[in-house]
Amino acid sequence: MIWQKIKYKLKWGLRDIQSFFGVSFSTKIIDGGVRVLCFHGVCRDEQSYINARFLKESHLKKLLIAIKNHFNIIDLETYLNGKYSQEKLNILLTFDDGYKNNKTLLLPIIEELKIPVTLFVLARENMPLWPDLIDIIFDQQKQKLLQQLYGIDNKEKFKSWIHHQPTHIVESVTDELKIIAQPFLADYKEFWETLSKEELILLNEHPLVTLCNHTANHYNLLSLDQKQLKEEVEVCSQFLKEINAKFPDVLAFPYGFYNAELCSTLDTLNYHVRFSITEGINTDEKAINRLVINPFISIRNQLISIVNGKY
Ligand SMILES: [Zn+2]
């Protein structure tokens, strides 16, 4: 793990030095190809990162301008019908979890740049997700309370424990985390607030926005029985159908977790288009891999990783 980190730091450092001396990088080898990118939230420039799922608004804007300049950005419909550029690398931009900042901070940027995005949203209004609460609690250095309640005060260990719990435990832990984080929630709004139904209705009518299914409650789908799974995907699908979203059955797996059995079940439920993330636990070809954007590397390193389809 530590060697992997050193290897990446050396690779990215070398590329930044090359950039300093004017060495360009090639985008030619993948003309006509397509990459799907996965973003999550956007925060304001003056805010400190509390996790790797967010990008500051000026960083995001610079990155999107660079992507627009080098590649061909497409919308979901164009991606699905396959009628995209053969001269450039095509890019589908996706944002997960339906954060309110996708409207307040992302929308003005994509309107200015005139680029389309796909948002994978939940049908769970105004309830913080447990990973966001964990990040707030750790940023406030209140992890001792987690040690007292659950016997775990390490962030990664806590996350891997909760990933494998049944939904009623996930919900009760989320309620307890919310109580711990409550005094600080107002200061971290960008990092947990999700879009209201009214905001989703407005976004769905926006010509640059496509809304898709990220399930009802963002549970690890591998921890659900068949009845729960059906409900999780169909509640979100039904909600998207009610607001006339065009692709209510296009799905992104929460946390990127999936396996072949889950894909077979989703086939029987008619959810055939499924997105995952490259850094997930598997490489099953029944889901479309996405490259998760890294907020801690330079724009140049990010562009090279997009060309390569990996870090
Ligand atoms: Zn998610």
PDB file of C-alpha atoms and ligand atoms in Angstrom:
ATOM      1  CA  MET A   1       0.000   0.000   0.000  1.00  0.00           C
ATOM      2  CA  ILE A   2       2.728   2.452   1.037  1.00  0.00           C
ATOM      3  CA  TRP A   3       4.868   1.463  -2.001  1.00  0.00           C
ATOM      4  CA  GLN A   4       1.841   1.971  -4.222  1.00  0.00           C
ATOM      5  CA  LYS A   5       1.435   5.504  -2.826  1.00  0.00           C
ATOM      6  CA  ILE A   6       5.138   6.280  -3.355  1.00  0.00           C
ATOM      7  CA  LYS A   7       4.934   4.908  -6.918  1.00  0.00           C
ATOM      8  CA  TYR A   8       1.962   7.155  -7.729  1.00  0.00           C
ATOM      9  CA  LYS A   9       3.623  10.211  -6.140  1.00  0.00           C
ATOM     10  CA  LEU A  10       6.769   9.650  -8.206  1.00  0.00           C
ATOM     11  CA  LYS A  11       4.770   9.100 -11.410  1.00  0.00           C
ATOM     12  CA  TRP A  12       2.612  12.192 -10.883  1.00  0.00           C
ATOM     13  CA  GLY A  13       5.611  14.301  -9.779  1.00  0.00           C
ATOM     14  CA  LEU A  14       7.539  13.332 -12.925  1.00  0.00           C
ATOM     15  CA  ARG A  15       4.603  14.249 -15.144  1.00  0.00           C
ATOM     16  CA  ASP A  16       4.286  17.646 -13.466  1.00  0.00           C
ATOM     17  CA  ILE A  17       8.009  18.273 -14.041  1.00  0.00           C
ATOM     18  CA  GLN A  18       7.528  17.331 -17.727  1.00  0.00           C
ATOM     19  CA  SER A  19       4.672  19.830 -17.883  1.00  0.00           C
ATOM     20  CA  PHE A  20       6.944  22.525 -16.403  1.00  0.00           C
ATOM     21  CA  PHE A  21       9.416  21.932 -19.263  1.00  0.00           C
ATOM     22  CA  GLY A  22       6.639  22.083 -21.878  1.00  0.00           C
ATOM     23  CA  VAL A  23       6.387  18.365 -22.643  1.00  0.00           C
ATOM     24  CA  SER A  24       2.898  17.715 -24.013  1.00  0.00           C
ATOM     25  CA  PHE A  25       0.906  14.484 -23.773  1.00  0.00           C
ATOM     26  CA  SER A  26      -0.863  12.628 -26.552  1.00  0.00           C
ATOM     27  CA  THR A  27      -4.615  12.215 -26.848  1.00  0.00           C
ATOM     28  CA  LYS A  28      -4.353  10.614 -30.288  1.00  0.00           C
ATOM     29  CA  ILE A  29      -4.221   6.954 -29.309  1.00  0.00           C
ATOM     30  CA  ILE A  30      -7.819   6.796 -28.188  1.00  0.00           C
ATOM     31  CA  ASP A  31      -9.676   8.747 -30.897  1.00  0.00           C
ATOM     32  CA  GLY A  32     -13.259   7.520 -31.033  1.00  0.00           C
ATOM     33  CA  GLY A  33     -13.032   5.876 -27.621  1.00  0.00           C
ATOM     34  CA  VAL A  34     -15.115   6.796 -24.607  1.00  0.00           C
ATOM     35  CA  ARG A  35     -14.413   7.306 -20.901  1.00  0.00           C
ATOM     36  CA  VAL A  36     -16.998   7.693 -18.167  1.00  0.00           C
ATOM     37  CA  LEU A  37     -15.890   9.901 -15.275  1.00  0.00           C
ATOM     38  CA  CYS A  38     -17.309   9.770 -11.756  1.00  0.00           C
ATOM     39  CA  PHE A  39     -17.542  12.886  -9.595  1.00  0.00           C
ATOM     40  CA  HIS A  40     -19.531  13.420  -6.399  1.00  0.00           C
ATOM     41  CA  GLY A  41     -19.828  16.766  -4.621  1.00  0.00           C
ATOM     42  CA  VAL A  42     -18.521  20.284  -5.121  1.00  0.00           C
ATOM     43  CA  CYS A  43     -17.469  22.574  -2.269  1.00  0.00           C
ATOM     44  CA  ARG A  44     -16.552  26.248  -2.104  1.00  0.00           C
ATOM     45  CA  ASP A  45     -12.906  27.246  -2.551  1.00  0.00           C
ATOM     46  CA  GLU A  46     -12.479  28.449   1.028  1.00  0.00           C
ATOM     47  CA  GLN A  47     -13.605  25.104   2.467  1.00  0.00           C
ATOM     48  CA  SER A  48     -11.094  22.408   3.433  1.00  0.00           C
ATOM     49  CA  TYR A  49     -11.539  18.947   1.988  1.00  0.00           C
ATOM     50  CA  ILE A  50     -12.954  16.475   4.504  1.00  0.00           C
ATOM     51  CA  ASN A  51     -12.941  13.586   2.012  1.00  0.00           C
ATOM     52  CA  ALA A  52     -11.731  12.692  -1.487  1.00  0.00           C
ATOM     53  CA  ARG A  53     -15.238  12.734  -3.000  1.00  0.00           C
ATOM     54  CA  PHE A  54     -15.372  16.519  -3.381  1.00  0.00           C
ATOM     55  CA  LEU A  55     -13.748  19.051  -5.687  1.00  0.00           C
ATOM     56  CA  LYS A  56     -13.421  22.759  -4.969  1.00  0.00           C
ATOM     57  CA  GLU A  57     -15.447  24.826  -7.446  1.00  0.00           C
ATOM     58  CA  SER A  58     -12.478  26.614  -9.094  1.00  0.00           C
ATOM     59  CA  HIS A  59     -10.584  23.294  -9.432  1.00  0.00           C
ATOM     60  CA  LEU A  60     -13.677  21.672 -10.951  1.00  0.00           C
ATOM     61  CA  LYS A  61     -14.120  24.534 -13.409  1.00  0.00           C
ATOM     62  CA  LYS A  62     -10.455  24.387 -14.518  1.00  0.00           C
ATOM     63  CA  LEU A  63     -10.699  20.614 -14.927  1.00  0.00           C
ATOM     64  CA  LEU A  64     -13.937  20.799 -16.938  1.00  0.00           C
ATOM     65  CA  ILE A  65     -12.458  23.523 -19.194  1.00  0.00           C
ATOM     66  CA  ALA A  66      -9.396  21.309 -19.801  1.00  0.00           C
ATOM     67  CA  ILE A  67     -11.607  18.272 -20.512  1.00  0.00           C
ATOM     68  CA  LYS A  68     -13.703  20.347 -22.924  1.00  0.00           C
ATOM     69  CA  ASN A  69     -10.561  21.626 -24.703  1.00  0.00           C
ATOM     70  CA  HIS A  70      -8.953  18.196 -25.149  1.00  0.00           C
ATOM     71  CA  PHE A  71     -11.901  15.824 -25.537  1.00  0.00           C
ATOM     72  CA  ASN A  72     -15.511  15.598 -26.756  1.00  0.00           C
ATOM     73  CA  ILE A  73     -18.040  15.767 -23.909  1.00  0.00           C
ATOM     74  CA  ILE A  74     -21.257  13.826 -24.618  1.00  0.00           C
ATOM     75  CA  ASP A  75     -24.579  13.386 -22.828  1.00  0.00           C
ATOM     76  CA  LEU A  76     -26.010  10.072 -21.632  1.00  0.00           C
ATOM     77  CA  GLU A  77     -28.336   9.639 -24.623  1.00  0.00           C
ATOM     78  CA  THR A  78     -25.405  10.008 -27.050  1.00  0.00           C
ATOM     79  CA  TYR A  79     -23.354   7.611 -24.919  1.00  0.00           C
ATOM     80  CA  LEU A  80     -26.115   4.993 -24.983  1.00  0.00           C
ATOM     81  CA  ASN A  81     -26.777   5.227 -28.742  1.00  0.00           C
ATOM     82  CA  GLY A  82     -23.034   5.155 -29.487  1.00  0.00           C
ATOM     83  CA  LYS A  83     -23.179   7.949 -32.079  1.00  0.00           C
ATOM     84  CA  TYR A  84     -20.209   9.941 -30.858  1.00  0.00           C
ATOM     85  CA  SER A  85     -17.007  11.448 -32.230  1.00  0.00           C
ATOM     86  CA  GLN A  86     -14.463   9.245 -33.994  1.00  0.00           C
ATOM     87  CA  GLU A  87     -11.889  12.065 -34.015  1.00  0.00           C
ATOM     88  CA  LYS A  88     -11.545  12.603 -30.267  1.00  0.00           C
ATOM     89  CA  LEU A  89     -11.833  10.776 -26.969  1.00  0.00           C
ATOM     90  CA  ASN A  90     -15.470  11.065 -25.816  1.00  0.00           C
ATOM     91  CA  ILE A  91     -16.267  11.843 -22.190  1.00  0.00           C
ATOM     92  CA  LEU A  92     -19.440  11.230 -20.190  1.00  0.00           C
ATOM     93  CA  LEU A  93     -19.481  13.274 -16.961  1.00  0.00           C
ATOM     94  CA  THR A  94     -21.397  11.676 -14.066  1.00  0.00           C
ATOM     95  CA  PHE A  95     -21.997  12.971 -10.528  1.00  0.00           C
ATOM     96  CA  ASP A  96     -23.189  10.600  -7.775  1.00  0.00           C
ATOM     97  CA  ASP A  97     -25.328  10.970  -4.642  1.00  0.00           C
ATOM     98  CA  GLY A  98     -27.504  13.974  -5.603  1.00  0.00           C
ATOM     99  CA  TYR A  99     -25.801  16.610  -3.474  1.00  0.00           C
ATOM    100  CA  LYS A 100     -27.498  20.009  -3.289  1.00  0.00           C
ATOM    101  CA  ASN A 101     -24.170  21.530  -4.356  1.00  0.00           C
ATOM    102  CA  ASN A 102     -24.717  19.923  -7.776  1.00  0.00           C
ATOM    103  CA  LYS A 103     -27.366  22.629  -8.235  1.00  0.00           C
ATOM    104  CA  THR A 104     -25.796  25.530  -6.334  1.00  0.00           C
ATOM    105  CA  LEU A 105     -22.142  25.138  -7.406  1.00  0.00           C
ATOM    106  CA  LEU A 106     -21.980  22.723 -10.370  1.00  0.00           C
ATOM    107  CA  LEU A 107     -24.932  23.982 -12.425  1.00  0.00           C
ATOM    108  CA  PRO A 108     -23.586  27.555 -12.929  1.00  0.00           C
ATOM    109  CA  ILE A 109     -20.287  26.065 -14.197  1.00  0.00           C
ATOM    110  CA  ILE A 110     -21.864  23.676 -16.718  1.00  0.00           C
ATOM    111  CA  GLU A 111     -24.213  26.438 -17.908  1.00  0.00           C
ATOM    112  CA  GLU A 112     -21.244  28.737 -18.526  1.00  0.00           C
ATOM    113  CA  LEU A 113     -19.267  26.003 -20.311  1.00  0.00           C
ATOM    114  CA  LYS A 114     -22.366  24.555 -22.030  1.00  0.00           C
ATOM    115  CA  ILE A 115     -21.527  20.948 -21.181  1.00  0.00           C
ATOM    116  CA  PRO A 116     -23.949  18.119 -20.246  1.00  0.00           C
ATOM    117  CA  VAL A 117     -23.825  16.072 -17.034  1.00  0.00           C
ATOM    118  CA  THR A 118     -25.574  12.967 -15.706  1.00  0.00           C
ATOM    119  CA  LEU A 119     -26.577  12.977 -12.025  1.00  0.00           C
ATOM    120  CA  PHE A 120     -27.144   9.667 -10.200  1.00  0.00           C
ATOM    121  CA  VAL A 121     -29.593  10.662  -7.476  1.00  0.00           C
ATOM    122  CA  LEU A 122     -31.296   9.038  -4.492  1.00  0.00           C
ATOM    123  CA  ALA A 123     -34.950   9.019  -3.453  1.00  0.00           C
ATOM    124  CA  ARG A 124     -34.046   9.968   0.110  1.00  0.00           C
ATOM    125  CA  GLU A 125     -34.751  13.557   0.932  1.00  0.00           C
ATOM    126  CA  ASN A 126     -32.814  15.547   3.549  1.00  0.00           C
ATOM    127  CA  MET A 127     -31.222  12.571   5.270  1.00  0.00           C
ATOM    128  CA  PRO A 128     -27.420  12.695   5.481  1.00  0.00           C
ATOM    129  CA  LEU A 129     -25.614   9.545   4.326  1.00  0.00           C
ATOM    130  CA  TRP A 130     -23.473   7.760   6.895  1.00  0.00           C
ATOM    131  CA  PRO A 131     -20.162   8.256   4.987  1.00  0.00           C
ATOM    132  CA  ASP A 132     -20.728  12.028   5.065  1.00  0.00           C
ATOM    133  CA  LEU A 133     -21.507  11.949   8.789  1.00  0.00           C
ATOM    134  CA  ILE A 134     -18.363   9.884   9.447  1.00  0.00           C
ATOM    135  CA  ASP A 135     -16.236  12.419   7.541  1.00  0.00           C
ATOM    136  CA  ILE A 136     -17.732  15.312   9.546  1.00  0.00           C
ATOM    137  CA  ILE A 137     -17.205  13.485  12.856  1.00  0.00           C
ATOM    138  CA  PHE A 138     -13.551  12.750  12.006  1.00  0.00           C
ATOM    139  CA  ASP A 139     -12.966  16.313  10.790  1.00  0.00           C
ATOM    140  CA  GLN A 140     -14.253  17.495  14.182  1.00  0.00           C
ATOM    141  CA  GLN A 141     -12.023  14.873  15.887  1.00  0.00           C
ATOM    142  CA  LYS A 142     -14.968  13.285  17.696  1.00  0.00           C
ATOM    143  CA  GLN A 143     -13.969   9.714  16.806  1.00  0.00           C
ATOM    144  CA  LYS A 144     -13.575   8.853  20.493  1.00  0.00           C
ATOM    145  CA  LEU A 145     -17.390   8.764  20.598  1.00  0.00           C
ATOM    146  CA  LEU A 146     -17.308   6.101  17.868  1.00  0.00           C
ATOM    147  CA  GLN A 147     -14.838   4.112  19.947  1.00  0.00           C
ATOM    148  CA  GLN A 148     -17.236   4.262  22.906  1.00  0.00           C
ATOM    149  CA  LEU A 149     -20.283   3.257  20.840  1.00  0.00           C
ATOM    150  CA  TYR A 150     -18.852   0.711  18.401  1.00  0.00           C
ATOM    151  CA  GLY A 151     -15.320  -0.080  19.569  1.00  0.00           C
ATOM    152  CA  ILE A 152     -13.829   1.341  16.338  1.00  0.00           C
ATOM    153  CA  ASP A 153     -12.082   4.713  16.013  1.00  0.00           C
ATOM    154  CA  ASN A 154     -10.360   4.168  12.650  1.00  0.00           C
ATOM    155  CA  LYS A 155     -12.217   5.690   9.685  1.00  0.00           C
ATOM    156  CA  GLU A 156     -11.434   2.989   7.125  1.00  0.00           C
ATOM    157  CA  LYS A 157     -12.173   0.169   9.594  1.00  0.00           C
ATOM    158  CA  PHE A 158     -15.476   1.818  10.513  1.00  0.00           C
ATOM    159  CA  LYS A 159     -16.470   2.152   6.857  1.00  0.00           C
ATOM    160  CA  SER A 160     -15.611  -1.448   6.002  1.00  0.00           C
ATOM    161  CA  TRP A 161     -17.562  -2.647   9.086  1.00  0.00           C
ATOM    162  CA  ILE A 162     -20.729  -0.711   8.241  1.00  0.00           C
ATOM    163  CA  HIS A 163     -20.615  -1.742   4.550  1.00  0.00           C
ATOM    164  CA  HIS A 164     -21.469  -5.301   5.569  1.00  0.00           C
ATOM    165  CA  GLN A 165     -24.263  -4.589   8.073  1.00  0.00           C
ATOM    166  CA  PRO A 166     -27.956  -5.239   7.344  1.00  0.00           C
ATOM    167  CA  THR A 167     -30.064  -2.178   6.513  1.00  0.00           C
ATOM    168  CA  HIS A 168     -31.721  -1.832   9.933  1.00  0.00           C
ATOM    169  CA  ILE A 169     -28.253  -1.587  11.552  1.00  0.00           C
ATOM    170  CA  VAL A 170     -27.104   0.897   8.876  1.00  0.00           C
ATOM    171  CA  GLU A 171     -30.161   3.041   9.618  1.00  0.00           C
ATOM    172  CA  SER A 172     -29.762   2.933  13.408  1.00  0.00           C
ATOM    173  CA  VAL A 173     -26.011   3.693  13.130  1.00  0.00           C
ATOM    174  CA  THR A 174     -26.833   6.587  10.753  1.00  0.00           C
ATOM    175  CA  ASP A 175     -29.274   7.977  13.353  1.00  0.00           C
ATOM    176  CA  GLU A 176     -26.600   7.740  16.066  1.00  0.00           C
ATOM    177  CA  LEU A 177     -23.970   9.354  13.833  1.00  0.00           C
ATOM    178  CA  LYS A 178     -26.415  12.155  13.076  1.00  0.00           C
ATOM    179  CA  ILE A 179     -26.791  12.868  16.805  1.00  0.00           C
ATOM    180  CA  ILE A 180     -22.991  13.054  17.216  1.00  0.00           C
ATOM    181  CA  ALA A 181     -22.603  15.282  14.126  1.00  0.00           C
ATOM    182  CA  GLN A 182     -25.673  17.444  14.839  1.00  0.00           C
ATOM    183  CA  PRO A 183     -23.828  20.419  16.452  1.00  0.00           C
ATOM    184  CA  PHE A 184     -21.621  20.753  13.336  1.00  0.00           C
ATOM    185  CA  LEU A 185     -24.042  19.968  10.487  1.00  0.00           C
ATOM    186  CA  ALA A 186     -24.838  23.624   9.730  1.00  0.00           C
ATOM    187  CA  ASP A 187     -21.121  24.333   9.114  1.00  0.00           C
ATOM    188  CA  TYR A 188     -20.765  21.415   6.693  1.00  0.00           C
ATOM    189  CA  LYS A 189     -23.914  21.859   4.567  1.00  0.00           C
ATOM    190  CA  GLU A 190     -22.089  21.382   1.237  1.00  0.00           C
ATOM    191  CA  PHE A 191     -20.770  18.043   2.460  1.00  0.00           C
ATOM    192  CA  TRP A 192     -24.092  16.352   3.224  1.00  0.00           C
ATOM    193  CA  GLU A 193     -27.188  18.224   2.002  1.00  0.00           C
ATOM    194  CA  THR A 194     -29.026  16.499  -0.835  1.00  0.00           C
ATOM    195  CA  LEU A 195     -31.373  17.829  -3.503  1.00  0.00           C
ATOM    196  CA  SER A 196     -35.052  18.224  -2.590  1.00  0.00           C
ATOM    197  CA  LYS A 197     -37.784  16.782  -4.793  1.00  0.00           C
ATOM    198  CA  GLU A 198     -38.618  20.291  -6.059  1.00  0.00           C
ATOM    199  CA  GLU A 199     -34.969  20.863  -7.017  1.00  0.00           C
ATOM    200  CA  LEU A 200     -34.825  17.501  -8.802  1.00  0.00           C
ATOM    201  CA  ILE A 201     -37.967  18.408 -10.784  1.00  0.00           C
ATOM    202  CA  LEU A 202     -36.318  21.668 -11.900  1.00  0.00           C
ATOM    203  CA  LEU A 203     -33.000  19.985 -12.701  1.00  0.00           C
ATOM    204  CA  ASN A 204     -34.783  17.301 -14.717  1.00  0.00           C
ATOM    205  CA  GLU A 205     -36.160  20.024 -17.000  1.00  0.00           C
ATOM    206  CA  HIS A 206     -32.690  21.494 -17.561  1.00  0.00           C
ATOM    207  CA  PRO A 207     -31.370  20.717 -21.080  1.00  0.00           C
ATOM    208  CA  LEU A 208     -27.832  20.011 -19.779  1.00  0.00           C
ATOM    209  CA  VAL A 209     -28.867  17.623 -16.988  1.00  0.00           C
ATOM    210  CA  THR A 210     -29.891  13.946 -17.104  1.00  0.00           C
ATOM    211  CA  LEU A 211     -31.113  12.327 -13.872  1.00  0.00           C
ATOM    212  CA  CYS A 212     -30.530   8.614 -13.261  1.00  0.00           C
ATOM    213  CA  ASN A 213     -30.995   5.978 -10.572  1.00  0.00           C
ATOM    214  CA  HIS A 214     -28.579   5.646  -7.620  1.00  0.00           C
ATOM    215  CA  THR A 215     -31.180   3.628  -5.609  1.00  0.00           C
ATOM    216  CA  ALA A 216     -33.521   4.833  -2.858  1.00  0.00           C
ATOM    217  CA  ASN A 217     -31.196   4.855   0.160  1.00  0.00           C
ATOM    218  CA  HIS A 218     -27.613   4.191  -1.019  1.00  0.00           C
ATOM    219  CA  TYR A 219     -27.287   0.804   0.707  1.00  0.00           C
ATOM    220  CA  ASN A 220     -24.603  -1.651  -0.342  1.00  0.00           C
ATOM    221  CA  LEU A 221     -26.748  -3.708  -2.755  1.00  0.00           C
ATOM    222  CA  LEU A 222     -24.715  -6.846  -1.973  1.00  0.00           C
ATOM    223  CA  SER A 223     -26.059  -6.753   1.606  1.00  0.00           C
ATOM    224  CA  LEU A 224     -29.747  -6.905   0.533  1.00  0.00           C
ATOM    225  CA  ASP A 225     -32.076  -9.847  -0.058  1.00  0.00           C
ATOM    226  CA  GLN A 226     -33.982 -10.012  -3.351  1.00  0.00           C
ATOM    227  CA  LYS A 227     -37.094  -8.258  -2.007  1.00  0.00           C
ATOM    228  CA  GLN A 228     -35.055  -5.379  -0.507  1.00  0.00           C
ATOM    229  CA  LEU A 229     -32.995  -5.064  -3.693  1.00  0.00           C
ATOM    230  CA  LYS A 230     -36.110  -4.798  -5.856  1.00  0.00           C
ATOM    231  CA  GLU A 231     -37.520  -2.124  -3.562  1.00  0.00           C
ATOM    232  CA  GLU A 232     -34.263  -0.136  -3.458  1.00  0.00           C
ATOM    233  CA  VAL A 233     -33.994   0.157  -7.240  1.00  0.00           C
ATOM    234  CA  GLU A 234     -37.721   0.485  -7.951  1.00  0.00           C
ATOM    235  CA  VAL A 235     -38.494   3.228  -5.406  1.00  0.00           C
ATOM    236  CA  CYS A 236     -35.880   5.439  -7.067  1.00  0.00           C
ATOM    237  CA  SER A 237     -37.001   4.417 -10.563  1.00  0.00           C
ATOM    238  CA  GLN A 238     -40.636   5.180  -9.695  1.00  0.00           C
ATOM    239  CA  PHE A 239     -39.691   8.579  -8.301  1.00  0.00           C
ATOM    240  CA  LEU A 240     -37.739   9.402 -11.483  1.00  0.00           C
ATOM    241  CA  LYS A 241     -40.642   8.238 -13.655  1.00  0.00           C
ATOM    242  CA  GLU A 242     -43.043  10.477 -11.709  1.00  0.00           C
ATOM    243  CA  ILE A 243     -40.934  13.527 -12.565  1.00  0.00           C
ATOM    244  CA  ASN A 244     -40.587  12.355 -16.211  1.00  0.00           C
ATOM    245  CA  ALA A 245     -36.858  11.598 -16.100  1.00  0.00           C
ATOM    246  CA  LYS A 246     -35.733  10.055 -19.397  1.00  0.00           C
ATOM    247  CA  PHE A 247     -33.578   7.198 -18.049  1.00  0.00           C
ATOM    248  CA  PRO A 248     -35.041   6.115 -14.668  1.00  0.00           C
ATOM    249  CA  ASP A 249     -33.672   2.570 -15.008  1.00  0.00           C
ATOM    250  CA  VAL A 250     -30.046   3.511 -15.744  1.00  0.00           C
ATOM    251  CA  LEU A 251     -28.317   2.633 -12.492  1.00  0.00           C
ATOM    252  CA  ALA A 252     -25.063   3.391 -10.653  1.00  0.00           C
ATOM    253  CA  PHE A 253     -24.158   0.960  -7.859  1.00  0.00           C
ATOM    254  CA  PRO A 254     -23.772   2.657  -4.441  1.00  0.00           C
ATOM    255  CA  TYR A 255     -20.047   2.461  -3.493  1.00  0.00           C
ATOM    256  CA  GLY A 256     -19.497   0.674  -6.831  1.00  0.00           C
ATOM    257  CA  PHE A 257     -20.211  -2.687  -5.133  1.00  0.00           C
ATOM    258  CA  TYR A 258     -21.631  -5.462  -7.309  1.00  0.00           C
ATOM    259  CA  ASN A 259     -21.118  -9.051  -8.427  1.00  0.00           C
ATOM    260  CA  ALA A 260     -22.324 -11.357 -11.202  1.00  0.00           C
ATOM    261  CA  GLU A 261     -25.283 -12.616  -9.149  1.00  0.00           C
ATOM    262  CA  LEU A 262     -26.520  -9.077  -8.477  1.00  0.00           C
ATOM    263  CA  CYS A 263     -26.217  -8.287 -12.200  1.00  0.00           C
ATOM    264  CA  SER A 264     -28.293 -11.392 -13.089  1.00  0.00           C
ATOM    265  CA  THR A 265     -31.027 -10.315 -10.659  1.00  0.00           C
ATOM    266  CA  LEU A 266     -30.997  -6.782 -12.078  1.00  0.00           C
ATOM    267  CA  ASP A 267     -31.317  -8.269 -15.581  1.00  0.00           C
ATOM    268  CA  THR A 268     -34.546  -9.980 -14.510  1.00  0.00           C
ATOM    269  CA  LEU A 269     -35.784  -6.625 -13.138  1.00  0.00           C
ATOM    270  CA  ASN A 270     -34.896  -4.898 -16.456  1.00  0.00           C
ATOM    271  CA  TYR A 271     -32.027  -2.766 -15.165  1.00  0.00           C
ATOM    272  CA  HIS A 272     -29.604  -3.518 -17.972  1.00  0.00           C
ATOM    273  CA  VAL A 273     -27.433  -0.364 -17.985  1.00  0.00           C
ATOM    274  CA  ARG A 274     -25.289  -0.346 -14.831  1.00  0.00           C
ATOM    275  CA  PHE A 275     -22.355   1.847 -13.890  1.00  0.00           C
ATOM    276  CA  SER A 276     -19.653   1.009 -11.366  1.00  0.00           C
ATOM    277  CA  ILE A 277     -16.273   2.542 -10.474  1.00  0.00           C
ATOM    278  CA  THR A 278     -12.832   1.301 -11.499  1.00  0.00           C
ATOM    279  CA  GLU A 279     -11.517   1.167  -7.969  1.00  0.00           C
ATOM    280  CA  GLY A 280     -14.296  -1.229  -6.900  1.00  0.00           C
ATOM    281  CA  ILE A 281     -13.911  -4.758  -5.606  1.00  0.00           C
ATOM    282  CA  ASN A 282     -14.268  -6.492  -8.950  1.00  0.00           C
ATOM    283  CA  THR A 283     -13.896  -6.192 -12.716  1.00  0.00           C
ATOM    284  CA  ASP A 284     -17.080  -7.926 -13.833  1.00  0.00           C
ATOM    285  CA  GLU A 285     -17.872  -6.802 -17.376  1.00  0.00           C
ATOM    286  CA  LYS A 286     -21.595  -6.630 -16.703  1.00  0.00           C
ATOM    287  CA  ALA A 287     -21.159  -3.083 -15.416  1.00  0.00           C
ATOM    288  CA  ILE A 288     -19.617  -0.014 -17.044  1.00  0.00           C
ATOM    289  CA  ASN A 289     -16.489   1.118 -15.230  1.00  0.00           C
ATOM    290  CA  ARG A 290     -16.032   4.776 -14.370  1.00  0.00           C
ATOM    291  CA  LEU A 291     -12.833   6.602 -13.480  1.00  0.00           C
ATOM    292  CA  VAL A 292     -13.261   8.372 -10.136  1.00  0.00           C
ATOM    293  CA  ILE A 293     -11.797  11.884 -10.245  1.00  0.00           C
ATOM    294  CA  ASN A 294      -8.886  12.545  -7.843  1.00  0.00           C
ATOM    295  CA  PRO A 295      -8.972  16.037  -6.229  1.00  0.00           C
ATOM    296  CA  PHE A 296      -5.357  15.814  -5.060  1.00  0.00           C
ATOM    297  CA  ILE A 297      -3.518  15.661  -8.406  1.00  0.00           C
ATOM    298  CA  SER A 298      -2.799  18.310 -11.025  1.00  0.00           C
ATOM    299  CA  ILE A 299      -5.109  18.924 -13.994  1.00  0.00           C
ATOM    300  CA  ARG A 300      -2.395  17.542 -16.298  1.00  0.00           C
ATOM    301  CA  ASN A 301      -2.086  14.316 -14.280  1.00  0.00           C
ATOM    302  CA  GLN A 302      -5.871  13.983 -14.236  1.00  0.00           C
ATOM    303  CA  LEU A 303      -6.048  14.406 -18.040  1.00  0.00           C
ATOM    304  CA  ILE A 304      -3.343  11.764 -18.581  1.00  0.00           C
ATOM    305  CA  SER A 305      -5.222   9.375 -16.270  1.00  0.00           C
ATOM    306  CA  ILE A 306      -8.401  10.027 -18.268  1.00  0.00           C
ATOM    307  CA  VAL A 307      -6.564   9.186 -21.510  1.00  0.00           C
ATOM    308  CA  ASN A 308      -5.127   6.007 -19.941  1.00  0.00           C
ATOM    309  CA  GLY A 309      -8.438   5.098 -18.274  1.00  0.00           C
ATOM    310  CA  LYS A 310      -6.586   4.459 -14.985  1.00  0.00           C
ATOM    311  CA  TYR A 311      -4.187   6.033 -12.489  1.00  0.00           C
TER     312      TYR A 311
HETATM  313 ZN    ZN B   1     -22.940   6.964  -4.225  1.00  0.00          ZN
END
